[in-house]
Structures are given as C-alpha cells and as structure tokens.
mmCIF file of C-alpha atoms in Angstrom:
data_model
loop_
_atom_site.group_PDB
_atom_site.id
_atom_site.type_symbol
_atom_site.label_atom_id
_atom_site.label_comp_id
_atom_site.label_asym_id
_atom_site.label_seq_id
_atom_site.Cartn_x
_atom_site.Cartn_y
_atom_site.Cartn_z
ATOM 1 C CA MET A 74 0.000 0.000 0.000
ATOM 2 C CA ASN A 75 1.216 3.469 -0.844
ATOM 3 C CA ASN A 76 0.362 6.742 0.849
ATOM 4 C CA ARG A 77 1.305 9.810 -1.085
ATOM 5 C CA GLN A 78 1.889 13.367 0.156
ATOM 6 C CA ARG A 79 -1.161 15.612 0.139
ATOM 7 C CA THR A 80 0.661 18.574 -1.305
ATOM 8 C CA SER A 81 1.901 16.803 -4.432
ATOM 9 C CA ARG A 82 -1.361 15.345 -5.595
ATOM 10 C CA SER A 83 -3.186 16.751 -8.600
ATOM 11 C CA LEU A 84 -5.782 19.158 -7.317
ATOM 12 C CA LEU A 85 -8.518 20.028 -9.749
ATOM 13 C CA THR A 86 -8.095 23.408 -11.404
ATOM 14 C CA ALA A 87 -10.268 25.769 -13.390
ATOM 15 C CA ALA A 88 -10.304 23.160 -16.117
ATOM 16 C CA VAL A 89 -12.711 21.248 -13.906
ATOM 17 C CA ILE A 90 -16.049 22.844 -14.760
ATOM 18 C CA ALA A 91 -19.539 22.280 -13.524
ATOM 19 C CA ALA A 92 -21.314 20.056 -16.003
ATOM 20 C CA GLY A 93 -22.198 16.454 -16.670
ATOM 21 C CA ALA A 94 -23.541 13.832 -14.362
ATOM 22 C CA GLY A 95 -22.226 10.817 -12.541
ATOM 23 C CA ILE A 96 -22.996 8.309 -9.866
ATOM 24 C CA ILE A 97 -22.792 8.990 -6.177
ATOM 25 C CA ALA A 98 -23.692 6.629 -3.397
ATOM 26 C CA GLN A 99 -23.327 6.861 0.339
ATOM 27 C CA PRO A 100 -21.792 3.672 1.710
ATOM 28 C CA ALA A 101 -22.867 2.384 5.077
ATOM 29 C CA GLN A 102 -21.474 4.384 7.953
ATOM 30 C CA ALA A 103 -18.410 2.980 9.624
ATOM 31 C CA ALA A 104 -18.330 1.476 13.052
ATOM 32 C CA PRO A 105 -17.185 3.886 15.790
ATOM 33 C CA SER A 106 -14.069 5.533 14.450
ATOM 34 C CA ALA A 107 -10.639 4.533 15.624
ATOM 35 C CA ALA A 108 -9.449 8.060 14.812
ATOM 36 C CA ALA A 109 -12.058 9.589 17.107
ATOM 37 C CA ALA A 110 -10.710 7.493 19.978
ATOM 38 C CA CYS A 111 -7.089 8.495 19.372
ATOM 39 C CA THR A 112 -5.033 10.981 21.336
ATOM 40 C CA TYR A 113 -2.371 12.089 18.880
ATOM 41 C CA LYS A 114 0.960 13.384 20.171
ATOM 42 C CA PRO A 115 3.824 14.257 17.809
ATOM 43 C CA THR A 116 7.004 12.201 17.875
ATOM 44 C CA LEU A 117 10.032 13.541 16.007
ATOM 45 C CA LEU A 118 11.773 10.955 13.851
ATOM 46 C CA PRO A 119 15.541 10.553 14.224
ATOM 47 C CA VAL A 120 17.792 12.422 11.784
ATOM 48 C CA SER A 121 21.527 12.786 11.345
ATOM 49 C CA GLN A 122 23.543 15.651 12.780
ATOM 50 C CA GLY A 123 23.217 18.800 10.678
ATOM 51 C CA VAL A 124 19.665 18.199 9.474
ATOM 52 C CA VAL A 125 17.640 21.346 10.149
ATOM 53 C CA SER A 126 14.273 20.471 8.608
ATOM 54 C CA GLY A 127 12.381 17.717 6.846
ATOM 55 C CA HIS A 128 9.080 16.060 6.036
ATOM 56 C CA VAL A 129 7.579 12.567 5.743
ATOM 57 C CA PHE A 130 5.648 12.124 2.507
ATOM 58 C CA ALA A 131 5.110 8.368 2.090
ATOM 59 C CA THR A 132 4.504 5.307 4.252
ATOM 60 C CA ALA A 133 4.281 1.543 3.870
ATOM 61 C CA GLY A 134 3.058 -1.098 6.288
ATOM 62 C CA THR A 135 3.285 0.000 9.915
ATOM 63 C CA SER A 136 6.905 1.094 10.390
ATOM 64 C CA THR A 137 8.350 2.377 7.105
ATOM 65 C CA TYR A 138 8.435 6.063 6.155
ATOM 66 C CA ALA A 139 10.071 8.090 3.393
ATOM 67 C CA GLY A 140 10.570 11.795 2.890
ATOM 68 C CA ARG A 141 13.214 14.453 2.502
ATOM 69 C CA VAL A 142 15.564 16.329 4.787
ATOM 70 C CA ASP A 143 17.486 19.585 4.496
ATOM 71 C CA SER A 144 20.822 20.536 5.988
ATOM 72 C CA GLY A 145 21.134 24.160 4.910
ATOM 73 C CA GLY A 146 19.679 27.012 2.898
ATOM 74 C CA SER A 147 18.179 27.000 -0.574
ATOM 75 C CA SER A 148 21.616 26.509 -2.131
ATOM 76 C CA VAL A 149 21.974 23.080 -0.489
ATOM 77 C CA PRO A 150 19.923 20.373 -2.279
ATOM 78 C CA SER A 151 17.403 18.363 -0.283
ATOM 79 C CA HIS A 152 18.203 14.710 0.391
ATOM 80 C CA ALA A 153 15.846 11.750 0.203
ATOM 81 C CA ALA A 154 15.367 9.964 3.515
ATOM 82 C CA LEU A 155 14.140 6.594 4.758
ATOM 83 C CA TRP A 156 13.006 5.564 8.233
ATOM 84 C CA LYS A 157 12.528 1.822 8.674
ATOM 85 C CA ASN A 158 11.877 0.257 12.067
ATOM 86 C CA GLY A 159 13.123 3.444 13.706
ATOM 87 C CA VAL A 160 16.414 3.600 11.785
ATOM 88 C CA PHE A 161 17.165 6.713 9.692
ATOM 89 C CA THR A 162 19.017 6.513 6.367
ATOM 90 C CA ASP A 163 20.114 9.599 4.436
ATOM 91 C CA LEU A 164 19.727 8.474 0.812
ATOM 92 C CA GLY A 165 21.335 11.582 -0.669
ATOM 93 C CA THR A 166 20.490 13.032 -4.078
ATOM 94 C CA VAL A 167 19.911 11.537 -7.524
ATOM 95 C CA PRO A 168 23.157 11.257 -9.524
ATOM 96 C CA GLY A 169 22.850 13.551 -12.531
ATOM 97 C CA ALA A 170 19.715 15.180 -11.106
ATOM 98 C CA GLU A 171 20.894 16.609 -7.815
ATOM 99 C CA ASP A 172 19.070 19.946 -7.845
ATOM 100 C CA ASP A 173 15.839 18.712 -6.246
ATOM 101 C CA VAL A 174 14.179 15.499 -5.145
ATOM 102 C CA THR A 175 10.510 14.499 -4.881
ATOM 103 C CA ILE A 176 9.483 11.449 -2.858
ATOM 104 C CA ASN A 177 6.484 9.625 -4.334
ATOM 105 C CA ASP A 178 6.354 6.172 -2.757
ATOM 106 C CA VAL A 179 8.059 3.613 -0.555
ATOM 107 C CA SER A 180 7.636 -0.154 -0.297
ATOM 108 C CA THR A 181 7.442 -2.210 2.885
ATOM 109 C CA SER A 182 10.959 -3.451 2.093
ATOM 110 C CA GLY A 183 12.189 0.148 2.153
ATOM 111 C CA VAL A 184 12.624 0.902 -1.553
ATOM 112 C CA VAL A 185 11.969 4.604 -2.146
ATOM 113 C CA VAL A 186 10.905 5.887 -5.578
ATOM 114 C CA GLY A 187 10.448 9.380 -6.907
ATOM 115 C CA THR A 188 11.890 12.050 -9.147
ATOM 116 C CA GLY A 189 15.108 14.024 -9.323
ATOM 117 C CA TYR A 190 15.477 17.371 -11.066
ATOM 118 C CA HIS A 191 18.381 18.739 -13.101
ATOM 119 C CA SER A 192 18.344 22.492 -13.680
ATOM 120 C CA THR A 193 19.560 23.672 -17.086
ATOM 121 C CA GLY A 194 19.127 27.420 -16.635
ATOM 122 C CA SER A 195 16.237 29.728 -17.403
ATOM 123 C CA THR A 196 14.223 31.081 -20.306
ATOM 124 C CA GLY A 197 12.432 34.400 -20.070
ATOM 125 C CA GLY A 198 13.011 34.447 -16.349
ATOM 126 C CA TRP A 199 11.509 30.964 -15.844
ATOM 127 C CA PRO A 200 13.704 28.075 -14.699
ATOM 128 C CA THR A 201 14.294 25.234 -17.120
ATOM 129 C CA GLY A 202 15.326 21.682 -16.428
ATOM 130 C CA GLU A 203 14.393 18.031 -16.701
ATOM 131 C CA TYR A 204 13.020 15.344 -14.392
ATOM 132 C CA TYR A 205 14.535 11.890 -13.949
ATOM 133 C CA PRO A 206 13.065 8.812 -12.203
ATOM 134 C CA PHE A 207 14.900 7.117 -9.359
ATOM 135 C CA ARG A 208 14.778 4.240 -6.918
ATOM 136 C CA SER A 209 16.827 3.598 -3.795
ATOM 137 C CA ARG A 210 19.225 0.694 -3.507
ATOM 138 C CA ASP A 211 21.790 -0.119 -0.817
ATOM 139 C CA GLY A 212 21.379 3.191 0.986
ATOM 140 C CA ARG A 213 21.617 5.517 -2.011
ATOM 141 C CA LEU A 214 19.585 6.716 -4.990
ATOM 142 C CA GLU A 215 20.059 5.605 -8.577
ATOM 143 C CA GLN A 216 18.479 6.764 -11.813
ATOM 144 C CA LEU A 217 16.103 4.365 -13.509
ATOM 145 C CA PRO A 218 16.601 3.746 -17.240
ATOM 146 C CA VAL A 219 14.235 5.469 -19.663
ATOM 147 C CA PRO A 220 13.322 4.612 -23.263
ATOM 148 C CA ALA A 221 15.307 6.318 -26.014
ATOM 149 C CA GLY A 222 13.958 9.812 -26.632
ATOM 150 C CA ALA A 223 11.835 9.901 -23.465
ATOM 151 C CA LYS A 224 12.066 12.967 -21.230
ATOM 152 C CA ASN A 225 10.681 14.353 -17.988
ATOM 153 C CA VAL A 226 10.048 10.843 -16.697
ATOM 154 C CA VAL A 227 8.831 10.388 -13.122
ATOM 155 C CA ALA A 228 8.587 7.286 -10.919
ATOM 156 C CA ASP A 229 5.209 7.422 -9.185
ATOM 157 C CA ALA A 230 4.511 4.136 -7.413
ATOM 158 C CA ILE A 231 6.001 0.804 -6.376
ATOM 159 C CA SER A 232 3.976 -2.387 -6.048
ATOM 160 C CA PRO A 233 4.272 -4.963 -3.243
ATOM 161 C CA ASN A 234 6.372 -7.179 -5.522
ATOM 162 C CA GLY A 235 8.738 -4.336 -6.420
ATOM 163 C CA ASP A 236 7.437 -3.323 -9.849
ATOM 164 C CA ILE A 237 7.855 0.435 -10.321
ATOM 165 C CA TYR A 238 5.424 2.517 -12.366
ATOM 166 C CA GLY A 239 6.003 5.950 -13.831
ATOM 167 C CA SER A 240 5.229 8.152 -16.780
ATOM 168 C CA GLY A 241 6.741 10.789 -19.033
ATOM 169 C CA GLN A 242 6.930 12.171 -22.541
ATOM 170 C CA ASP A 243 8.038 9.978 -25.417
ATOM 171 C CA ALA A 244 10.031 11.198 -28.413
ATOM 172 C CA ALA A 245 6.797 12.495 -29.986
ATOM 173 C CA ASN A 246 5.868 14.401 -26.787
ATOM 174 C CA ASN A 247 3.004 12.025 -26.011
ATOM 175 C CA ARG A 248 2.527 11.057 -22.368
ATOM 176 C CA LYS A 249 3.358 7.391 -21.882
ATOM 177 C CA LEU A 250 3.157 4.914 -19.025
ATOM 178 C CA PHE A 251 6.406 3.169 -18.102
ATOM 179 C CA LEU A 252 7.097 0.051 -16.023
ATOM 180 C CA TRP A 253 10.359 -1.059 -14.456
ATOM 181 C CA PRO A 254 9.740 -4.785 -13.753
ATOM 182 C CA ALA A 255 11.194 -6.162 -10.530
ATOM 183 C CA ALA A 256 11.886 -9.451 -12.318
ATOM 184 C CA GLN A 257 13.994 -7.675 -14.971
ATOM 185 C CA PRO A 258 16.306 -5.243 -13.157
ATOM 186 C CA GLY A 259 17.738 -2.474 -15.309
ATOM 187 C CA THR A 260 14.979 -2.652 -17.917
ATOM 188 C CA VAL A 261 11.989 -0.457 -18.740
ATOM 189 C CA VAL A 262 8.916 -1.347 -20.779
ATOM 190 C CA THR A 263 5.926 0.584 -22.096
ATOM 191 C CA PRO A 264 2.719 -1.241 -21.072
ATOM 192 C CA THR A 265 -0.145 -1.377 -23.547
ATOM 193 C CA ASN A 266 -3.932 -1.650 -23.160
ATOM 194 C CA PHE A 267 -4.111 1.357 -20.835
ATOM 195 C CA PRO A 268 -5.990 4.606 -21.550
ATOM 196 C CA ALA A 269 -3.968 7.225 -23.414
ATOM 197 C CA GLY A 270 -1.968 9.432 -21.083
ATOM 198 C CA SER A 271 -2.187 7.039 -18.127
ATOM 199 C CA SER A 272 -0.275 7.515 -14.875
ATOM 200 C CA VAL A 273 -0.268 4.841 -12.164
ATOM 201 C CA ILE A 274 -0.702 6.826 -8.961
ATOM 202 C CA ASP A 275 -0.813 4.013 -6.411
ATOM 203 C CA VAL A 276 -0.847 0.214 -6.087
ATOM 204 C CA ASP A 277 -2.989 -1.727 -3.599
ATOM 205 C CA ALA A 278 -1.727 -4.734 -1.640
ATOM 206 C CA ASP A 279 -3.422 -7.114 -4.090
ATOM 207 C CA GLY A 280 -1.753 -5.469 -7.086
ATOM 208 C CA THR A 281 -4.689 -3.307 -8.173
ATOM 209 C CA LEU A 282 -3.414 -0.209 -9.976
ATOM 210 C CA ALA A 283 -4.968 3.204 -9.312
ATOM 211 C CA ILE A 284 -4.738 5.204 -12.536
ATOM 212 C CA ASN A 285 -5.402 8.730 -13.732
ATOM 213 C CA ALA A 286 -5.751 9.407 -17.450
ATOM 214 C CA GLY A 287 -6.969 12.772 -18.650
ATOM 215 C CA SER A 288 -10.063 13.731 -16.690
ATOM 216 C CA ARG A 289 -10.947 10.254 -15.394
ATOM 217 C CA SER A 290 -9.759 7.742 -12.825
ATOM 218 C CA TYR A 291 -9.514 3.974 -13.267
ATOM 219 C CA LEU A 292 -8.663 0.734 -11.501
ATOM 220 C CA TRP A 293 -6.740 -2.014 -13.284
ATOM 221 C CA LYS A 294 -6.305 -5.578 -12.076
ATOM 222 C CA ASP A 295 -5.352 -8.789 -13.850
ATOM 223 C CA GLY A 296 -5.760 -7.206 -17.266
ATOM 224 C CA SER A 297 -9.207 -5.749 -16.560
ATOM 225 C CA LEU A 298 -9.800 -1.979 -16.571
ATOM 226 C CA LYS A 299 -12.620 -0.405 -14.537
ATOM 227 C CA THR A 300 -13.663 3.217 -14.992
ATOM 228 C CA LEU A 301 -14.505 4.836 -11.663
ATOM 229 C CA PRO A 302 -17.752 6.839 -11.678
ATOM 230 C CA LEU A 303 -17.806 10.589 -11.294
ATOM 231 C CA PRO A 304 -19.659 12.054 -8.336
ATOM 232 C CA THR A 305 -22.873 13.860 -9.236
ATOM 233 C CA GLY A 306 -22.205 17.124 -11.062
ATOM 234 C CA ALA A 307 -18.488 16.512 -11.524
ATOM 235 C CA THR A 308 -16.780 16.257 -14.901
ATOM 236 C CA ASN A 309 -13.305 15.340 -13.686
ATOM 237 C CA SER A 310 -11.698 13.159 -11.045
ATOM 238 C CA GLN A 311 -8.161 12.492 -9.848
ATOM 239 C CA ILE A 312 -7.413 9.412 -7.773
ATOM 240 C CA ALA A 313 -4.728 9.825 -5.107
ATOM 241 C CA SER A 314 -4.488 6.669 -2.984
ATOM 242 C CA ILE A 315 -5.847 3.130 -2.731
ATOM 243 C CA SER A 316 -5.830 0.651 0.163
ATOM 244 C CA ASN A 317 -7.805 -2.509 0.916
ATOM 245 C CA GLY A 318 -10.029 -1.985 -2.115
ATOM 246 C CA ARG A 319 -11.005 1.598 -1.262
ATOM 247 C CA ALA A 320 -9.683 4.651 -3.080
ATOM 248 C CA VAL A 321 -9.697 8.385 -2.449
ATOM 249 C CA GLY A 322 -9.041 11.461 -4.520
ATOM 250 C CA SER A 323 -10.616 14.691 -5.688
ATOM 251 C CA ALA A 324 -13.366 15.955 -7.973
ATOM 252 C CA ALA A 325 -15.237 19.227 -8.441
ATOM 253 C CA ALA A 326 -18.779 20.413 -9.074
ATOM 254 C CA SER A 327 -19.845 23.978 -9.847
ATOM 255 C CA GLY A 328 -16.192 24.946 -9.677
ATOM 256 C CA GLU A 329 -15.822 23.703 -6.078
ATOM 257 C CA PRO A 330 -13.253 20.939 -5.443
ATOM 258 C CA PHE A 331 -14.038 18.227 -2.897
ATOM 259 C CA GLY A 332 -12.694 14.923 -1.644
ATOM 260 C CA VAL A 333 -14.055 11.619 -2.924
ATOM 261 C CA LEU A 334 -14.144 8.094 -1.491
ATOM 262 C CA TRP A 335 -14.686 5.182 -3.871
ATOM 263 C CA ASP A 336 -15.832 2.188 -1.829
ATOM 264 C CA LYS A 337 -15.023 -1.479 -2.463
ATOM 265 C CA ASN A 338 -17.834 -1.625 -5.021
ATOM 266 C CA GLY A 339 -16.410 1.374 -6.864
ATOM 267 C CA LEU A 340 -19.245 3.716 -5.864
ATOM 268 C CA ALA A 341 -18.337 7.361 -5.282
ATOM 269 C CA ALA A 342 -19.164 9.342 -2.150
ATOM 270 C CA LYS A 343 -18.394 12.984 -1.453
ATOM 271 C CA LEU A 344 -16.517 13.513 1.811
ATOM 272 C CA PRO A 345 -18.287 16.103 3.979
ATOM 273 C CA ASN A 346 -16.630 19.531 4.246
ATOM 274 C CA SER A 347 -13.676 18.403 2.157
ATOM 275 C CA TYR A 348 -11.400 20.136 -0.322
ATOM 276 C CA GLN A 349 -9.467 17.021 -1.325
ATOM 277 C CA ALA A 350 -8.507 13.566 -0.050
ATOM 278 C CA GLY A 351 -4.917 12.479 -0.338
ATOM 279 C CA ALA A 352 -4.311 9.231 1.548
ATOM 280 C CA ILE A 353 -6.261 6.271 2.933
ATOM 281 C CA ASN A 354 -5.129 3.306 5.024
ATOM 282 C CA SER A 355 -6.420 -0.256 5.117
ATOM 283 C CA SER A 356 -8.922 0.579 7.882
ATOM 284 C CA GLY A 357 -10.470 3.465 5.961
ATOM 285 C CA LEU A 358 -8.802 6.357 7.814
ATOM 286 C CA ILE A 359 -8.405 9.228 5.347
ATOM 287 C CA VAL A 360 -6.063 12.221 5.372
ATOM 288 C CA GLY A 361 -6.902 15.247 3.261
ATOM 289 C CA ASP A 362 -7.875 18.905 3.453
ATOM 290 C CA SER A 363 -11.087 20.357 4.810
ATOM 291 C CA ALA A 364 -12.900 23.017 2.810
ATOM 292 C CA ARG A 365 -13.816 25.458 5.581
ATOM 293 C CA PRO A 366 -11.593 26.274 7.285
ATOM 294 C CA ARG A 367 -8.916 25.040 4.884
ATOM 295 C CA GLY A 368 -6.455 22.729 6.559
ATOM 296 C CA ALA A 369 -5.323 19.165 7.157
ATOM 297 C CA ALA A 370 -8.254 16.998 8.253
ATOM 298 C CA LEU A 371 -9.282 13.386 8.898
ATOM 299 C CA TRP A 372 -12.231 11.213 7.895
ATOM 300 C CA GLN A 373 -13.140 7.642 8.842
ATOM 301 C CA LEU A 374 -14.669 6.556 5.549
ATOM 302 C CA THR A 375 -17.383 9.204 5.042
ATOM 303 C CA THR A 376 -17.518 10.386 8.667
ATOM 304 C CA ALA A 377 -15.603 13.602 9.328
ATOM 305 C CA GLN A 378 -13.192 13.443 12.273
ATOM 306 C CA GLY A 379 -12.238 17.112 12.345
ATOM 307 C CA ALA A 380 -8.842 18.726 12.013
ATOM 308 C CA ALA A 381 -5.667 16.675 11.906
ATOM 309 C CA PRO A 382 -3.386 17.141 14.940
ATOM 310 C CA GLY A 383 -1.047 19.353 12.908
ATOM 311 C CA PRO A 384 -1.146 21.450 9.723
ATOM 312 C CA ASN A 385 1.546 19.353 8.040
ATOM 313 C CA VAL A 386 0.016 15.892 8.395
ATOM 314 C CA TYR A 387 0.378 14.348 4.947
ATOM 315 C CA THR A 388 -0.259 10.628 5.208
ATOM 316 C CA VAL A 389 -1.296 7.667 7.385
ATOM 317 C CA ASN A 390 -0.061 4.089 7.739
ATOM 318 C CA ASP A 391 -1.876 0.833 8.444
ATOM 319 C CA ALA A 392 -1.375 1.186 12.204
ATOM 320 C CA GLY A 393 -3.288 4.473 12.084
ATOM 321 C CA THR A 394 -0.121 6.501 12.660
ATOM 322 C CA LEU A 395 -0.188 9.883 10.957
ATOM 323 C CA ALA A 396 2.987 11.287 9.406
ATOM 324 C CA GLY A 397 4.311 14.555 8.054
ATOM 325 C CA SER A 398 6.263 17.308 9.779
ATOM 326 C CA TYR A 399 6.009 19.113 13.097
ATOM 327 C CA TYR A 400 7.028 22.658 13.921
ATOM 328 C CA LYS A 401 8.446 23.132 17.376
ATOM 329 C CA ALA A 402 9.059 26.640 18.670
ATOM 330 C CA GLY A 403 12.579 27.737 17.845
ATOM 331 C CA THR A 404 13.044 25.167 15.073
ATOM 332 C CA LEU A 405 12.002 24.534 11.491
ATOM 333 C CA SER A 406 9.519 21.795 10.568
ATOM 334 C CA MET A 407 11.010 18.390 11.335
ATOM 335 C CA PRO A 408 9.986 14.864 10.200
ATOM 336 C CA ALA A 409 7.367 13.561 12.605
ATOM 337 C CA ILE A 410 4.725 10.931 13.243
ATOM 338 C CA TRP A 411 1.580 10.972 15.372
ATOM 339 C CA PRO A 412 0.846 7.466 16.741
ATOM 340 C CA CYS A 413 -2.701 6.699 17.801
ATOM 341 C CA GLY A 414 -2.458 6.767 21.596
#
C-alpha cells in the first residue's frame, strides 16, 4: 500500500467545470471511528547531525516512512530519507539530477521511488530543467533507465512485488506509461492496453493499480480496466491513494473541489466539508484537506473526524499513525509521526 503526500497530488483546477452527471452513493457508515478514539501526540523521527528540517511524505506497512531532509539554505539540495523500524538513512540526491528530489512512494521493504530534477538554466526568467526517475538501492539513490527519446520521466509508485510505475513524454511528446519490472532489473517497458496518457498513482496490496488518465480515474487488475464513476455534477476526477479496495481522490462540481471516497464496489461518495482527499489506510482512515476552514483533516470513511493534529500531516499508515512534519518553537519543521495513543 502506498500513501502519497497531500501537497503533491493533482488538485482540480479551473479546467474542472460544472457540467455532466455521474454516480454517487453513500456507503454504510463505519463502526465507531478509531481516529475519534485516538489521542495524537507528535514524535520527532531521528535524523543525522546537521539536518535542520524535513518532512515525511510516504509510508508503507506500519513502520516504514520516506521523505526528505534539508541541511542548509536553498543553495543546499534536499536529500531523500528513509526511516525503517526506527532507523534513519540519508539516501542523498539523484546522480545527474541533484538539484531537487521528490518522494512519491516507498515499499514495505524500504525501496523509495520518486523524481530528481536537473536544472539547465532559465528562459524568459523561468527556470528550465528536466526530471529523472529514481529508486533507492543499498542506501543511495540511482536513476532508472528510460526509453530512447523519453524525457521528464517520473517514478510514481512501487507495487508490493517491487514493480515500479512511472510516466513521461516519449520522443513524440506524447505522455506514456512506463514500467520497471522487478523481475527484470535495469529494464523499462511501455505497457499497452491502458488509456492514453495514463499515470499509475498508487498500487494496492493485491496489485490493483490506481490510474489517472486525462479527466478520469480507473482501476486495473489482472488485465481488466474499470472506470470509476464521477460524483454527481463533476466532470473530472483524480485518484490519489488506494488501500484494501477503497480509493480516495478529488473531484469538483460547480467549480468547487471536494474529496471523494470510492468504496469497495467502486461507488463514489463525497466527503463532507472536504477540499481534497490524499491518503487512505487499510482501515479506511483518510487524510486530506477540509474546505472550511482550509487545513489538514481526517475522515473515517465518510464520517468527518475534524482537524488533523497538525497542519503538516500528509499521510497515514496501516497502524493508524499519521505522518508529516512538526514545527516546534525555535526550530524549522522536522519529520514527525503521530501514533494513535
């Protein structure tokens, strides 16, 4: 199971307009919420000497976290970081793409995947550069191979068996889906039979792929593609996370974005007072943003649980532990978790 950072997910923009129709169903209400019974207290994760700030952006299982850490000002590149069973590993930067690093996913075995950035200058005052996919191996990052002519390739998700999924532009500037098979290290293939422009955003424990393509979201398993319904009034959806057969993401109606839960039957439900939903765990605990007031918030399936215990809570693991960053007076935001106590 993958939990992705809230702030990196595709929020719906002005391109999402109020029109069309879809299906919306309210699943049965959950049993009394585990989140409601929790007393969350922040716990700072260990870091190496010299680290002055950092964030957790991805989780796997119950004790694996991935994120980034910083050791200086804007001139010092961020490093990828892994915490597994309480042990911190500074994974460094991506060789050949050291200027920035984005953490997209981590597996239960501790393999981190994401994207490095290489700056090439600026044009008209705007920075220019290219993105490169990476994975971690033996305590460091390495670039993943890309097809000839491909550019701006990102690694988005890793499956339980180690397959890595990403996307980028091919030589003709068409968006393509790429797969780095675990059984064939050092190779990359272009899967077929997926919607044009597909990106695999997350992978469930049973191998189900959560996919965005254009304005729609899909699930793919064992060669079968299922189109997820749009909530009533929405013309666009973006899936963000899947766990135990349930998925969450965002949609919009009448120009207003909101969070969506797709239940195990694929039916869509609007999350109350939500702006977007970014992560869900196997028990149905959801992390996202509330609409009013705007800020990090929690839901247990479709039942709102109120504000998250901190503004920088980004994700949740299968133990119900929240993760992100915590600001302590006199410091910058540091990597942190909030166990359910």
